[in-house]
Tab-separated table of C-alpha atoms in Angstrom:
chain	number	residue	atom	x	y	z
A	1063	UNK	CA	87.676	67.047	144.371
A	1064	UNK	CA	84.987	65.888	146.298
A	1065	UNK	CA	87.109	64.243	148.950
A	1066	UNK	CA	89.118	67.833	148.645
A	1067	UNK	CA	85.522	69.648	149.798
A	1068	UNK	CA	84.680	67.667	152.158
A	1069	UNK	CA	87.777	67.636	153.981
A	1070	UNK	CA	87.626	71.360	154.134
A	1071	UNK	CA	84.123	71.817	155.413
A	1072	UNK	CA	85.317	69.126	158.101
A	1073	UNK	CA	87.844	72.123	158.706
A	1074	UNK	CA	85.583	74.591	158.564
A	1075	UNK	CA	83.450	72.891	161.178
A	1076	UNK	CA	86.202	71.585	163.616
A	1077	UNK	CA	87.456	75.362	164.378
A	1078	UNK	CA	83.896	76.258	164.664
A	1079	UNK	CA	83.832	73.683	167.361
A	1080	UNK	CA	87.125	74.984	169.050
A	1081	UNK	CA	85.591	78.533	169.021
A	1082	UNK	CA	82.279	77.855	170.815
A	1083	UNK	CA	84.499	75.428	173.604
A	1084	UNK	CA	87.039	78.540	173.902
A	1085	UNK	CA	84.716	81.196	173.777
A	1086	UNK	CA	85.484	82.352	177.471
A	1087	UNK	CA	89.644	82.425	176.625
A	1088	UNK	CA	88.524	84.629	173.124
A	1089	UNK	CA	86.569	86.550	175.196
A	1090	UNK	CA	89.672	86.916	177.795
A	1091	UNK	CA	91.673	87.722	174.828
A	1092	UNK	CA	89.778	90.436	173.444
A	1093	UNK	CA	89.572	91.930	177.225
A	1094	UNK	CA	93.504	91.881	177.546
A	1095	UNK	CA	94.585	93.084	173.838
A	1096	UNK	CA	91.745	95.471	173.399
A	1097	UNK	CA	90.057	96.535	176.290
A	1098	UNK	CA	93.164	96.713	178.254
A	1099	UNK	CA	95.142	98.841	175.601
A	1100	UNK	CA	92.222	101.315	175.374
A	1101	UNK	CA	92.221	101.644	178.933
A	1102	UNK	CA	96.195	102.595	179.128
A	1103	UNK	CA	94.857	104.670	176.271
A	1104	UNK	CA	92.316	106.675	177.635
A	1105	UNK	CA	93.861	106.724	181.770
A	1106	UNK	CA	97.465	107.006	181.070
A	1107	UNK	CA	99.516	110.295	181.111
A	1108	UNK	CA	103.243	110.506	180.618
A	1109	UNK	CA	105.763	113.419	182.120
A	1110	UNK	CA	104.633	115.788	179.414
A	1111	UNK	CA	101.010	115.206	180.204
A	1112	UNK	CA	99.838	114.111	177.051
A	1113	UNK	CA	97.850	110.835	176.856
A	1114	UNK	CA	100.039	107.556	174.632
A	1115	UNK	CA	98.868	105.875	171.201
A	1116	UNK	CA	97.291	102.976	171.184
A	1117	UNK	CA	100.275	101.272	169.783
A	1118	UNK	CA	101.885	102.181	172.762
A	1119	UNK	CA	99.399	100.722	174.930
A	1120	UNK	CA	99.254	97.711	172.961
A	1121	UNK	CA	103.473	97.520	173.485
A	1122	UNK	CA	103.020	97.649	176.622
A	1123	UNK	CA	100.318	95.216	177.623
A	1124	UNK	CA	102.258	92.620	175.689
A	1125	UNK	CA	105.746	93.145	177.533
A	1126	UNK	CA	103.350	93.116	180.854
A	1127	UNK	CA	102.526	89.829	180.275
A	1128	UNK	CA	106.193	88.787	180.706
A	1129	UNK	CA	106.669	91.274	184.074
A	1130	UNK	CA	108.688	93.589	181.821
A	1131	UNK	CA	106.298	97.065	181.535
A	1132	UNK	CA	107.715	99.105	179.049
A	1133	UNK	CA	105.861	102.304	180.073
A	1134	UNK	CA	107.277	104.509	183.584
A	1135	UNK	CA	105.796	104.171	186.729
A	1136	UNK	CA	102.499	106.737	187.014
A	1137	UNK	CA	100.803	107.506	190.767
A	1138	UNK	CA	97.572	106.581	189.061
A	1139	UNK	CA	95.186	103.984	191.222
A	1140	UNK	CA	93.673	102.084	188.036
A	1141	UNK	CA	97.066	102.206	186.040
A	1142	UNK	CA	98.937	100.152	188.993
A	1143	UNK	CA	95.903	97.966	189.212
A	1144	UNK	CA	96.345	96.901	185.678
A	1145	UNK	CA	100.067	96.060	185.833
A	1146	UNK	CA	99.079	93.837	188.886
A	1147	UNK	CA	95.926	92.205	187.433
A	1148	UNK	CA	97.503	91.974	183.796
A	1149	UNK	CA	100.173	89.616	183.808
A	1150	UNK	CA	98.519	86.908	186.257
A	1151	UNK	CA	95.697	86.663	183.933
A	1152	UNK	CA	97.464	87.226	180.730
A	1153	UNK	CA	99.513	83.924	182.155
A	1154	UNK	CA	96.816	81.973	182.683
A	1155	UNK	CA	95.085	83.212	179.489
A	1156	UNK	CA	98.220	82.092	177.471
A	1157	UNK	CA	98.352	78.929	179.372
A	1158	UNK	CA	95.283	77.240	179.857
A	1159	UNK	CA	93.195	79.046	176.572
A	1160	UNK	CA	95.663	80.178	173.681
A	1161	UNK	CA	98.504	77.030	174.188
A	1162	UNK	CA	95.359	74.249	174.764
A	1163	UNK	CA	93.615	75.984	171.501
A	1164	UNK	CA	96.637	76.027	169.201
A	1165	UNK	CA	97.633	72.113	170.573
A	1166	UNK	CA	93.831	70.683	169.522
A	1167	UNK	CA	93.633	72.395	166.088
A	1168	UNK	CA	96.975	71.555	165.240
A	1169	UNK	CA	97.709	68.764	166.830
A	1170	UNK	CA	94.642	66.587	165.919
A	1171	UNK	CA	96.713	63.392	164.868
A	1172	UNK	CA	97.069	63.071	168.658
A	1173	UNK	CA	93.599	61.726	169.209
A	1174	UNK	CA	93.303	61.966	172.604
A	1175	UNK	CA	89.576	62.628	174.551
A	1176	UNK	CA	89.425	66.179	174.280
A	1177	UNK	CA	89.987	66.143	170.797
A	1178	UNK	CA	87.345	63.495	169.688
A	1179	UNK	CA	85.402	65.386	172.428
A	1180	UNK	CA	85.586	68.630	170.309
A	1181	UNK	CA	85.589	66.601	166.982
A	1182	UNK	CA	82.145	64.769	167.469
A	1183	UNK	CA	80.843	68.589	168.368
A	1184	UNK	CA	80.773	68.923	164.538
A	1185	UNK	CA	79.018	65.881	164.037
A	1186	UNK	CA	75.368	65.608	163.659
A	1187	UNK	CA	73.912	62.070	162.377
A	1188	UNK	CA	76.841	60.609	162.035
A	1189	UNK	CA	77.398	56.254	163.120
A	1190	UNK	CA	79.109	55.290	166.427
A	1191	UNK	CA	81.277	52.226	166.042
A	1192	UNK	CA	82.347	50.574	169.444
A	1193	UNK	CA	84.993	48.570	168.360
A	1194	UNK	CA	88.337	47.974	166.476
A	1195	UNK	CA	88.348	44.788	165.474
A	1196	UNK	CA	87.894	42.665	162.362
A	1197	UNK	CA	84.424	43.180	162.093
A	1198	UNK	CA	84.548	47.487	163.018
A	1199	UNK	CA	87.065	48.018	160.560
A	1200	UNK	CA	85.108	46.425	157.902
A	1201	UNK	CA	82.030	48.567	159.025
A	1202	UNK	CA	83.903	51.596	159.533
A	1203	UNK	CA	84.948	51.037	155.882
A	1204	UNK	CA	81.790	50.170	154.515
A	1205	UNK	CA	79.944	53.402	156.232
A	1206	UNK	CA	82.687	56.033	154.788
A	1207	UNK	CA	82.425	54.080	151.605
A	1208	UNK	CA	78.903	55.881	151.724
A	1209	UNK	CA	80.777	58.707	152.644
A	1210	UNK	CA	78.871	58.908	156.343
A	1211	UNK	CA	80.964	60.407	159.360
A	1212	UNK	CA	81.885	57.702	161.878
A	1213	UNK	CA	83.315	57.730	165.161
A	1214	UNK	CA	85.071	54.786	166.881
A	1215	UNK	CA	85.630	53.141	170.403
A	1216	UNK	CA	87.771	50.775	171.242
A	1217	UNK	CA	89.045	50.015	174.653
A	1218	UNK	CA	92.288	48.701	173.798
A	1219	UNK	CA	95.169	50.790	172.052
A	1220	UNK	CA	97.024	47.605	170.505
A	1221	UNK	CA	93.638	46.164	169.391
A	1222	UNK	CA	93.623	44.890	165.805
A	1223	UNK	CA	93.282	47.492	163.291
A	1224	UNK	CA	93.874	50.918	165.987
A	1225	UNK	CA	96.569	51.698	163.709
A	1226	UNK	CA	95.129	51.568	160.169
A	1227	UNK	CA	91.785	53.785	161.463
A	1228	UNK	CA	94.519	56.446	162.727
A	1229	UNK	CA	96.351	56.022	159.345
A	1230	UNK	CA	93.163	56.511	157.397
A	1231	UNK	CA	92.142	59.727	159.416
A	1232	UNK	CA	88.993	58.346	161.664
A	1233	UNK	CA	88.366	59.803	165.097
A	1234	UNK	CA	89.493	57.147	167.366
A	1235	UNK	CA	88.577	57.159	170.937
A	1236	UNK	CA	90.762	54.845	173.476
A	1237	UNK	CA	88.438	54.128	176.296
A	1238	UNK	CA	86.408	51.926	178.613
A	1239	UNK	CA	82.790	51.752	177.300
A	1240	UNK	CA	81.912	51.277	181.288
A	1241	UNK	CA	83.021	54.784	181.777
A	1242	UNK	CA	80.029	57.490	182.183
A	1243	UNK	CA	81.942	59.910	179.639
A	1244	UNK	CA	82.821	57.394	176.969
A	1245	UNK	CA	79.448	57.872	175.043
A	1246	UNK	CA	78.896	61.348	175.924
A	1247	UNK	CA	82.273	62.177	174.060
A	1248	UNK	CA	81.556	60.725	171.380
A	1249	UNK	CA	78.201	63.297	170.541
A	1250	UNK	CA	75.838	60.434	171.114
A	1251	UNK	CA	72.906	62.148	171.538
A	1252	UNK	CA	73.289	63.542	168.656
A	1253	UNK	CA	74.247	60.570	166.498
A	1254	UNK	CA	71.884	58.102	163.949
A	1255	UNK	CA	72.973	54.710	164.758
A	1256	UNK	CA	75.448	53.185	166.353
A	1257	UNK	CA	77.166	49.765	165.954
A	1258	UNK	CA	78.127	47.356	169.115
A	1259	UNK	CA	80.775	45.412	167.419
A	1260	UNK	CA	82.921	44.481	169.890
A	1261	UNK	CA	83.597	40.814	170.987
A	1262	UNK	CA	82.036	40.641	174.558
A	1263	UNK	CA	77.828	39.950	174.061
A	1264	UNK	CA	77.568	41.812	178.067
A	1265	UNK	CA	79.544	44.773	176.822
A	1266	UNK	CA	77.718	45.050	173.607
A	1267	UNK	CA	74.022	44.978	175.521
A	1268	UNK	CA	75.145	47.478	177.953
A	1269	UNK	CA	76.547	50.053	175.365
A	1270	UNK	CA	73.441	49.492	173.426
A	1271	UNK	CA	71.171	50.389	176.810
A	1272	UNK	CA	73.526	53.402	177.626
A	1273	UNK	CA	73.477	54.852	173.773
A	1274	UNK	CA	69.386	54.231	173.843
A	1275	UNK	CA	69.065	56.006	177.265
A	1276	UNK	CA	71.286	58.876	176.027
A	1277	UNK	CA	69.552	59.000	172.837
A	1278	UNK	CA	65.866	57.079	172.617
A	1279	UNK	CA	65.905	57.337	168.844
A	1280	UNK	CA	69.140	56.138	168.161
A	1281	UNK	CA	69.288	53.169	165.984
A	1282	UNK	CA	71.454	50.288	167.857
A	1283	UNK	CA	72.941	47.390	166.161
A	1284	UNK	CA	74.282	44.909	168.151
A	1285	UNK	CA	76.698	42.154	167.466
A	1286	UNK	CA	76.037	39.020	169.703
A	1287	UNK	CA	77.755	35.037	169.614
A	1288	UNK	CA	74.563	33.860	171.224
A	1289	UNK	CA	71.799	33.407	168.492
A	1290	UNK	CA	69.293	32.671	171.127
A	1291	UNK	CA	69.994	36.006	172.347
A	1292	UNK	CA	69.929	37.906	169.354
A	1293	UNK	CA	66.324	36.886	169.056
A	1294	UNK	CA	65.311	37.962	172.519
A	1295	UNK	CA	66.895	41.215	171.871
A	1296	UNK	CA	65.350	42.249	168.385
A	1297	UNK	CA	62.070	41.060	169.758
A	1298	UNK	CA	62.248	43.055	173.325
A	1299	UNK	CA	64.776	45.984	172.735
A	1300	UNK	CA	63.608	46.752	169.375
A	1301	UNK	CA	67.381	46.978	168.188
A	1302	UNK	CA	68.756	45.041	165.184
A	1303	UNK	CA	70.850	42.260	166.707
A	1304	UNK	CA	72.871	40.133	164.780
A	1305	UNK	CA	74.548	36.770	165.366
A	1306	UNK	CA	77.877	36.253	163.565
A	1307	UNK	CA	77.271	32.524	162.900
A	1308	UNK	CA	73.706	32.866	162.172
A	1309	UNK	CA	75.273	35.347	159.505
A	1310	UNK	CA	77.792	33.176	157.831
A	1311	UNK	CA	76.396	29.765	158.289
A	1312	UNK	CA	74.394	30.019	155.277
A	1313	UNK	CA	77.597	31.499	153.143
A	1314	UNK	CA	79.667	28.601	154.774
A	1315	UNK	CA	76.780	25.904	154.212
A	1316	UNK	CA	76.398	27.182	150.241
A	1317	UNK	CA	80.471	27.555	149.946
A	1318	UNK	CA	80.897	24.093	150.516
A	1319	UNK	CA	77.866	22.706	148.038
A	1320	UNK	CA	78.489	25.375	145.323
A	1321	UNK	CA	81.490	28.056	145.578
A	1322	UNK	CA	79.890	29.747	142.003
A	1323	UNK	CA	77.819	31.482	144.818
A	1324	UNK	CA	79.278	34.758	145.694
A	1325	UNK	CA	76.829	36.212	148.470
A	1326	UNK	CA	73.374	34.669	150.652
A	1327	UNK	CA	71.790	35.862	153.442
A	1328	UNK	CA	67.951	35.095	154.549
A	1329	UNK	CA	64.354	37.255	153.711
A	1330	UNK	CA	62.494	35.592	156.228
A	1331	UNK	CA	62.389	32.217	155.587
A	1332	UNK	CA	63.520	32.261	152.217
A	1333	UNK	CA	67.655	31.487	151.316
A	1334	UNK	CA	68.022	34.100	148.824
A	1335	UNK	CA	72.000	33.698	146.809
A	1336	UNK	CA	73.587	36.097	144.617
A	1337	UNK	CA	75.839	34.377	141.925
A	1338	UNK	CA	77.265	35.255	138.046
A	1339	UNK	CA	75.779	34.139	135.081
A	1340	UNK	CA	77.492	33.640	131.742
A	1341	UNK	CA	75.831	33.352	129.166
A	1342	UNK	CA	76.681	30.428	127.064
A	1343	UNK	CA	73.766	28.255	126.597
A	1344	UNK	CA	70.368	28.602	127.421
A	1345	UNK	CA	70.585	32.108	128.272
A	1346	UNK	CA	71.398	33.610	124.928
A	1347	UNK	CA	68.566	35.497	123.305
A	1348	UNK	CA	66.188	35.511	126.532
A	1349	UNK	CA	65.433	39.338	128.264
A	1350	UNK	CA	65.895	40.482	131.581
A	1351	UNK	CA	62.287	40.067	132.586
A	1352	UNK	CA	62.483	36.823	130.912
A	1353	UNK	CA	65.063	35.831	133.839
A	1354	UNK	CA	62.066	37.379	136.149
A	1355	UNK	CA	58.940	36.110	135.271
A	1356	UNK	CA	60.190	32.344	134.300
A	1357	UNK	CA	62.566	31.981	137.078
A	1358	UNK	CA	62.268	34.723	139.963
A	1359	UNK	CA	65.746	36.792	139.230
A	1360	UNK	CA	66.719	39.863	139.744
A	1361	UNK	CA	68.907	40.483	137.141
A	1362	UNK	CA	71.931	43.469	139.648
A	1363	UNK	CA	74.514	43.707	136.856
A	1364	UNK	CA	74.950	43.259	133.792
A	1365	UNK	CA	78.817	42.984	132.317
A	1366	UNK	CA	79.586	43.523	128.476
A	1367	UNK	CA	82.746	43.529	127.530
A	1368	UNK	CA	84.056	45.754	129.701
A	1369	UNK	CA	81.239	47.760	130.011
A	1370	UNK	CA	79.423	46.987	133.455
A	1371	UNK	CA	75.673	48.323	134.097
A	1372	UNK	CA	73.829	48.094	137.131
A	1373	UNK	CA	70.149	47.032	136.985
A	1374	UNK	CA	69.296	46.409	133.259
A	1375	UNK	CA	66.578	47.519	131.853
A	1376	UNK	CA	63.631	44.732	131.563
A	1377	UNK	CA	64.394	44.518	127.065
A	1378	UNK	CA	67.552	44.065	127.451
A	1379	UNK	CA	68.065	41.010	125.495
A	1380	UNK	CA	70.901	38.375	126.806
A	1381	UNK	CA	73.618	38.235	124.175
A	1382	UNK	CA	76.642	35.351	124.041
A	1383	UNK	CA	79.121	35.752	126.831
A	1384	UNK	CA	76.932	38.580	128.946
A	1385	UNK	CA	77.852	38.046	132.424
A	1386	UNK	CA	74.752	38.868	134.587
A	1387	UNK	CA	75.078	38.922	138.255
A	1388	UNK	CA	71.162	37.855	139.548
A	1389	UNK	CA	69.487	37.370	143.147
A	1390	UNK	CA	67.323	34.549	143.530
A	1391	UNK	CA	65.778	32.339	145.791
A	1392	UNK	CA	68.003	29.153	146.541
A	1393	UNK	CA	65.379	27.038	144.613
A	1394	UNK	CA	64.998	29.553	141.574
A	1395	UNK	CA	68.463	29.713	141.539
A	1396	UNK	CA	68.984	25.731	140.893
A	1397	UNK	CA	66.201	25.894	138.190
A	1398	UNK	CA	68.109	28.562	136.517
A	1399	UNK	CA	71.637	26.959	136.611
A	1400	UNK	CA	69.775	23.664	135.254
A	1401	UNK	CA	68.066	26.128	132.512
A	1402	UNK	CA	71.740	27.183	131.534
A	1403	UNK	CA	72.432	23.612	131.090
A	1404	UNK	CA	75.414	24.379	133.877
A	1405	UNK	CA	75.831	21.527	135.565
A	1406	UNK	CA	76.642	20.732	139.353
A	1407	UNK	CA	80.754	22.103	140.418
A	1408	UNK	CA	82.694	19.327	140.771
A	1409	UNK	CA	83.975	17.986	144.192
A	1410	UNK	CA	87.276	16.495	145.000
A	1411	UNK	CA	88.281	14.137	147.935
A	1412	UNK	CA	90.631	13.811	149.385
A	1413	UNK	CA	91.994	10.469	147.922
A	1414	UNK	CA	90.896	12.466	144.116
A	1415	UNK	CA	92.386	15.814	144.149
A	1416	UNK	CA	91.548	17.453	141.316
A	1417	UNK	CA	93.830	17.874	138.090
A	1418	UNK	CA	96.944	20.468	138.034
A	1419	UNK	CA	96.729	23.156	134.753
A	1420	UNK	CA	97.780	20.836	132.525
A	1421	UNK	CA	97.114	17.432	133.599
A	1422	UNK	CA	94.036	15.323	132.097
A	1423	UNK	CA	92.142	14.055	135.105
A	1424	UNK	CA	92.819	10.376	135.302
A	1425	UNK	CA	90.011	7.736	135.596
C-alpha cells in the first residue's frame, strides 16, 4: 500500500514535471483549439450572413491542421491569414510538443536523457549514484531499502547490473561523467549526496569536484583503491572517501581467525565486531546491561523463539537458548566468548580436513 502511494505521487510529480518543460506547446495548444476557434467564431460569416458555432469553428481548425478546411472560402483578410498561419504551426505544434509529450510520459521504460532529464525535475534530496557495478547496485539497493529516491550513472550500457536497475524501475542514465550535461541531468544541484562508485579513482575525484562545484553542500562519497589517497581526500576535500580494501581487510582478517563473526568495521582505532550469541552457558540468567557494564556489549537483537526484538530493554534477563546479536570491541568480544565458556572455532588444514556429517573425526 505504501509502495502503491508512493508510486503514484512519483506520478503525480513526473507529469508535473512534463507540464512546466511543455508549458510553451500547452500554451500553443490552448492558442490553436481555443483562441483560434473563437476567432473563426467571432470574424467568420457564411453566405447567409450569420456568424458559425463554435463547434463549427472548432471542426474546422482541426481539419486545417491536415490542409483540408472544411468551411468555404470568405474575402475576409484575417480569415485567410488563419488558414495560412494555422496548419504550419498546428504541424509543428503536433510534432515537436504534443508527439514528444505523449512519447516521455508514456514511454518512460525508454530511459533515455530527456527522460531522466525530466525525471530528476521531481526530485529534491534525493542520492546520485555514478556507477553500475557490484558495489552501485548494492548501494542503490541499500538507499531504496530506506525508501530514498536515487538516480544512477553509468557510462557503459552492458555494464554489470544496467539491466536489473532497469528491471527494478531506477532512473538510469547512460553517459560519460566527462560530459558538461551528465550531472546537470541528473538534478544535482538539487540533490543530498551523491556516491562515486565507479572503478576508476581519477573519474571518481573528478565527479566528486564537478557535483561539489555544482552543488557546495552536497555530500560526496567517494570510492577510491588507493588508501593513501582516501586519507588525503577526507582530510583536504572534506568528502567521505572510502578505500575498498581498507573496508574489507578487517572482515577478511577476522573471517579467517573466527567466521562466528558476522560484521567489523573500525571507530577510530578501535576493531569493533558484531557476532551471535547463544545462550547456553554462562549467559543464562545474566541482563542486558549485565552484557554492558561487565563486558562492553551492545546487546542489537535479541531472538526468542521466533520472536526477534531489536534493542532489548536493559532487564531483560538472558534465558536458555536466547540468541543475542551484540557489538563489541574485538577485545570485549574475546572476554565474552571466553565468559560463555565458547571456545576457539576449529581450523582445518589442509592435510586434516574436517569430518563429513556423519563421520567421527579421526585422531
Amino acid at each position: 500500500m505504501v509502495g502503491s502511494r508512493r508510486h503514484f505521487r512519483a506520478n503525480v510529480r513526473y507529469l508535473r514535471a512534463l507540464l512546466r518543460r511543455f508549458r510553451t506547446t500547452m500554451g500553443l495548444a490552448v492558442a490553436l483549439f481555443v483562441v483560434g476557434p473563437l476567432m473563426f467564431h467571432w470574424r467568420y460569416r457564411g453566405a447567409d450572413g450569420d456568424p458559425i458555432s463554435f463547434g463549427e469553428a472548432l471542426h474546422h481548425v482541426y481539419f486545417l491542421l491536415y490542409g483540408q478546411p472544411s468551411l468555404p472560402y470568405v474575402h475576409d483578410w484575417l480569415i485567410e491569414l488563419l488558414n495560412v498561419v494555422i496548419p504550419p504551426a498546428g504541424i509543428a505544434l503536433v510534432a515537436d510538443g504534443v508527439v514528444r509529450f505523449a512519447y516521455l510520459f508514456f514511454a518512460r521504460h525508454k530511459n533515455d536523457k530527456e527522460w531522466i532529464e525530466v525525471v530528476t525535475e521531481t526530485m529534491k534530496g534525493h542520492v546520485v549514484v555514478c556507477g553500475a557495478g557490484r558495489v552501485g547496485y548494492r548501494v542503490v539497493a541499500q538507499l531504496r531499502e530506506m525508501e530514498k529516491d536515487v538516480v544512477v550513472v553509468e557510462k557503459r550500457e552492458d555494464a554489470a547490473f544496467v539491466s536489473a536497475l532497469r528491471d527494478e524501475n531506477v532512473p538510469l542514465l547512460i553517459d560519460d561523467t566527462r560530459s558538461p550535461l551528465c550531472l546537470p541531468r541528473t538534478n544535482v544541484k538539487d540533490a543530498s549526496a551523491i556516491v562515486c562508485a565507479t572503478d576508476d579513482d581519477l573519474a571518481n575525484l573528478n565527479i566528486a569536484l564537478d557535483a561539489r562545484r555544482m552543488n557546495p553542500n552536497i555530500r560526496v562519497v567517494i570510492r577510491l583503491f588507493d588508501e593513501d589517497l582516501s586519507g588525503k581526500v577526507r582530510d583536504t576535500f572534506k568528502a567521505e572517501a572510502l578505500s575498498s580494501s581498507s573496508l574489507a581487510a578487517p572482515a577478511m582478517a577476522l573471517a579467517a581467525l573466527d567466521p562466528r563473526i558476522i560484521h567489523s568495521f573500525h571507530l577510530g582505532k578501535h576493531l569493533m565486531v558484531v557476532s551471535n550469541f547463544e545462550a547456553r552457558e554462562g549467559l543464562p540468567g545474566l541482563t542486558i546491561s549485565d552484557i554492558r557494564d561487565r563486558f562492553g556489549g551492545l546487546a542489537l537483537s535479541l531472538l526468542r523463539g521466533s520472536h526477534e526484538r531489536l534493542h532489548p530493554v536493559g532487564e531483560e534477563v538472558i534465558r536458555p537458548g536466547d540468541i543475542l546479536a551484540i557489538q563489541a570491541s574485538y577485545p570485549e568480544y574475546r572476554r565474552l566468548r571466553a565468559f560463555a565458556c565458547e571456545a576457539e572455532p576449529p581450523t582445518w588444514s589442509h592435510q586434516d580436513p574436517p569430518p563429513l556429517p556423519g563421520q567421527r573425526k579421526v585422531g
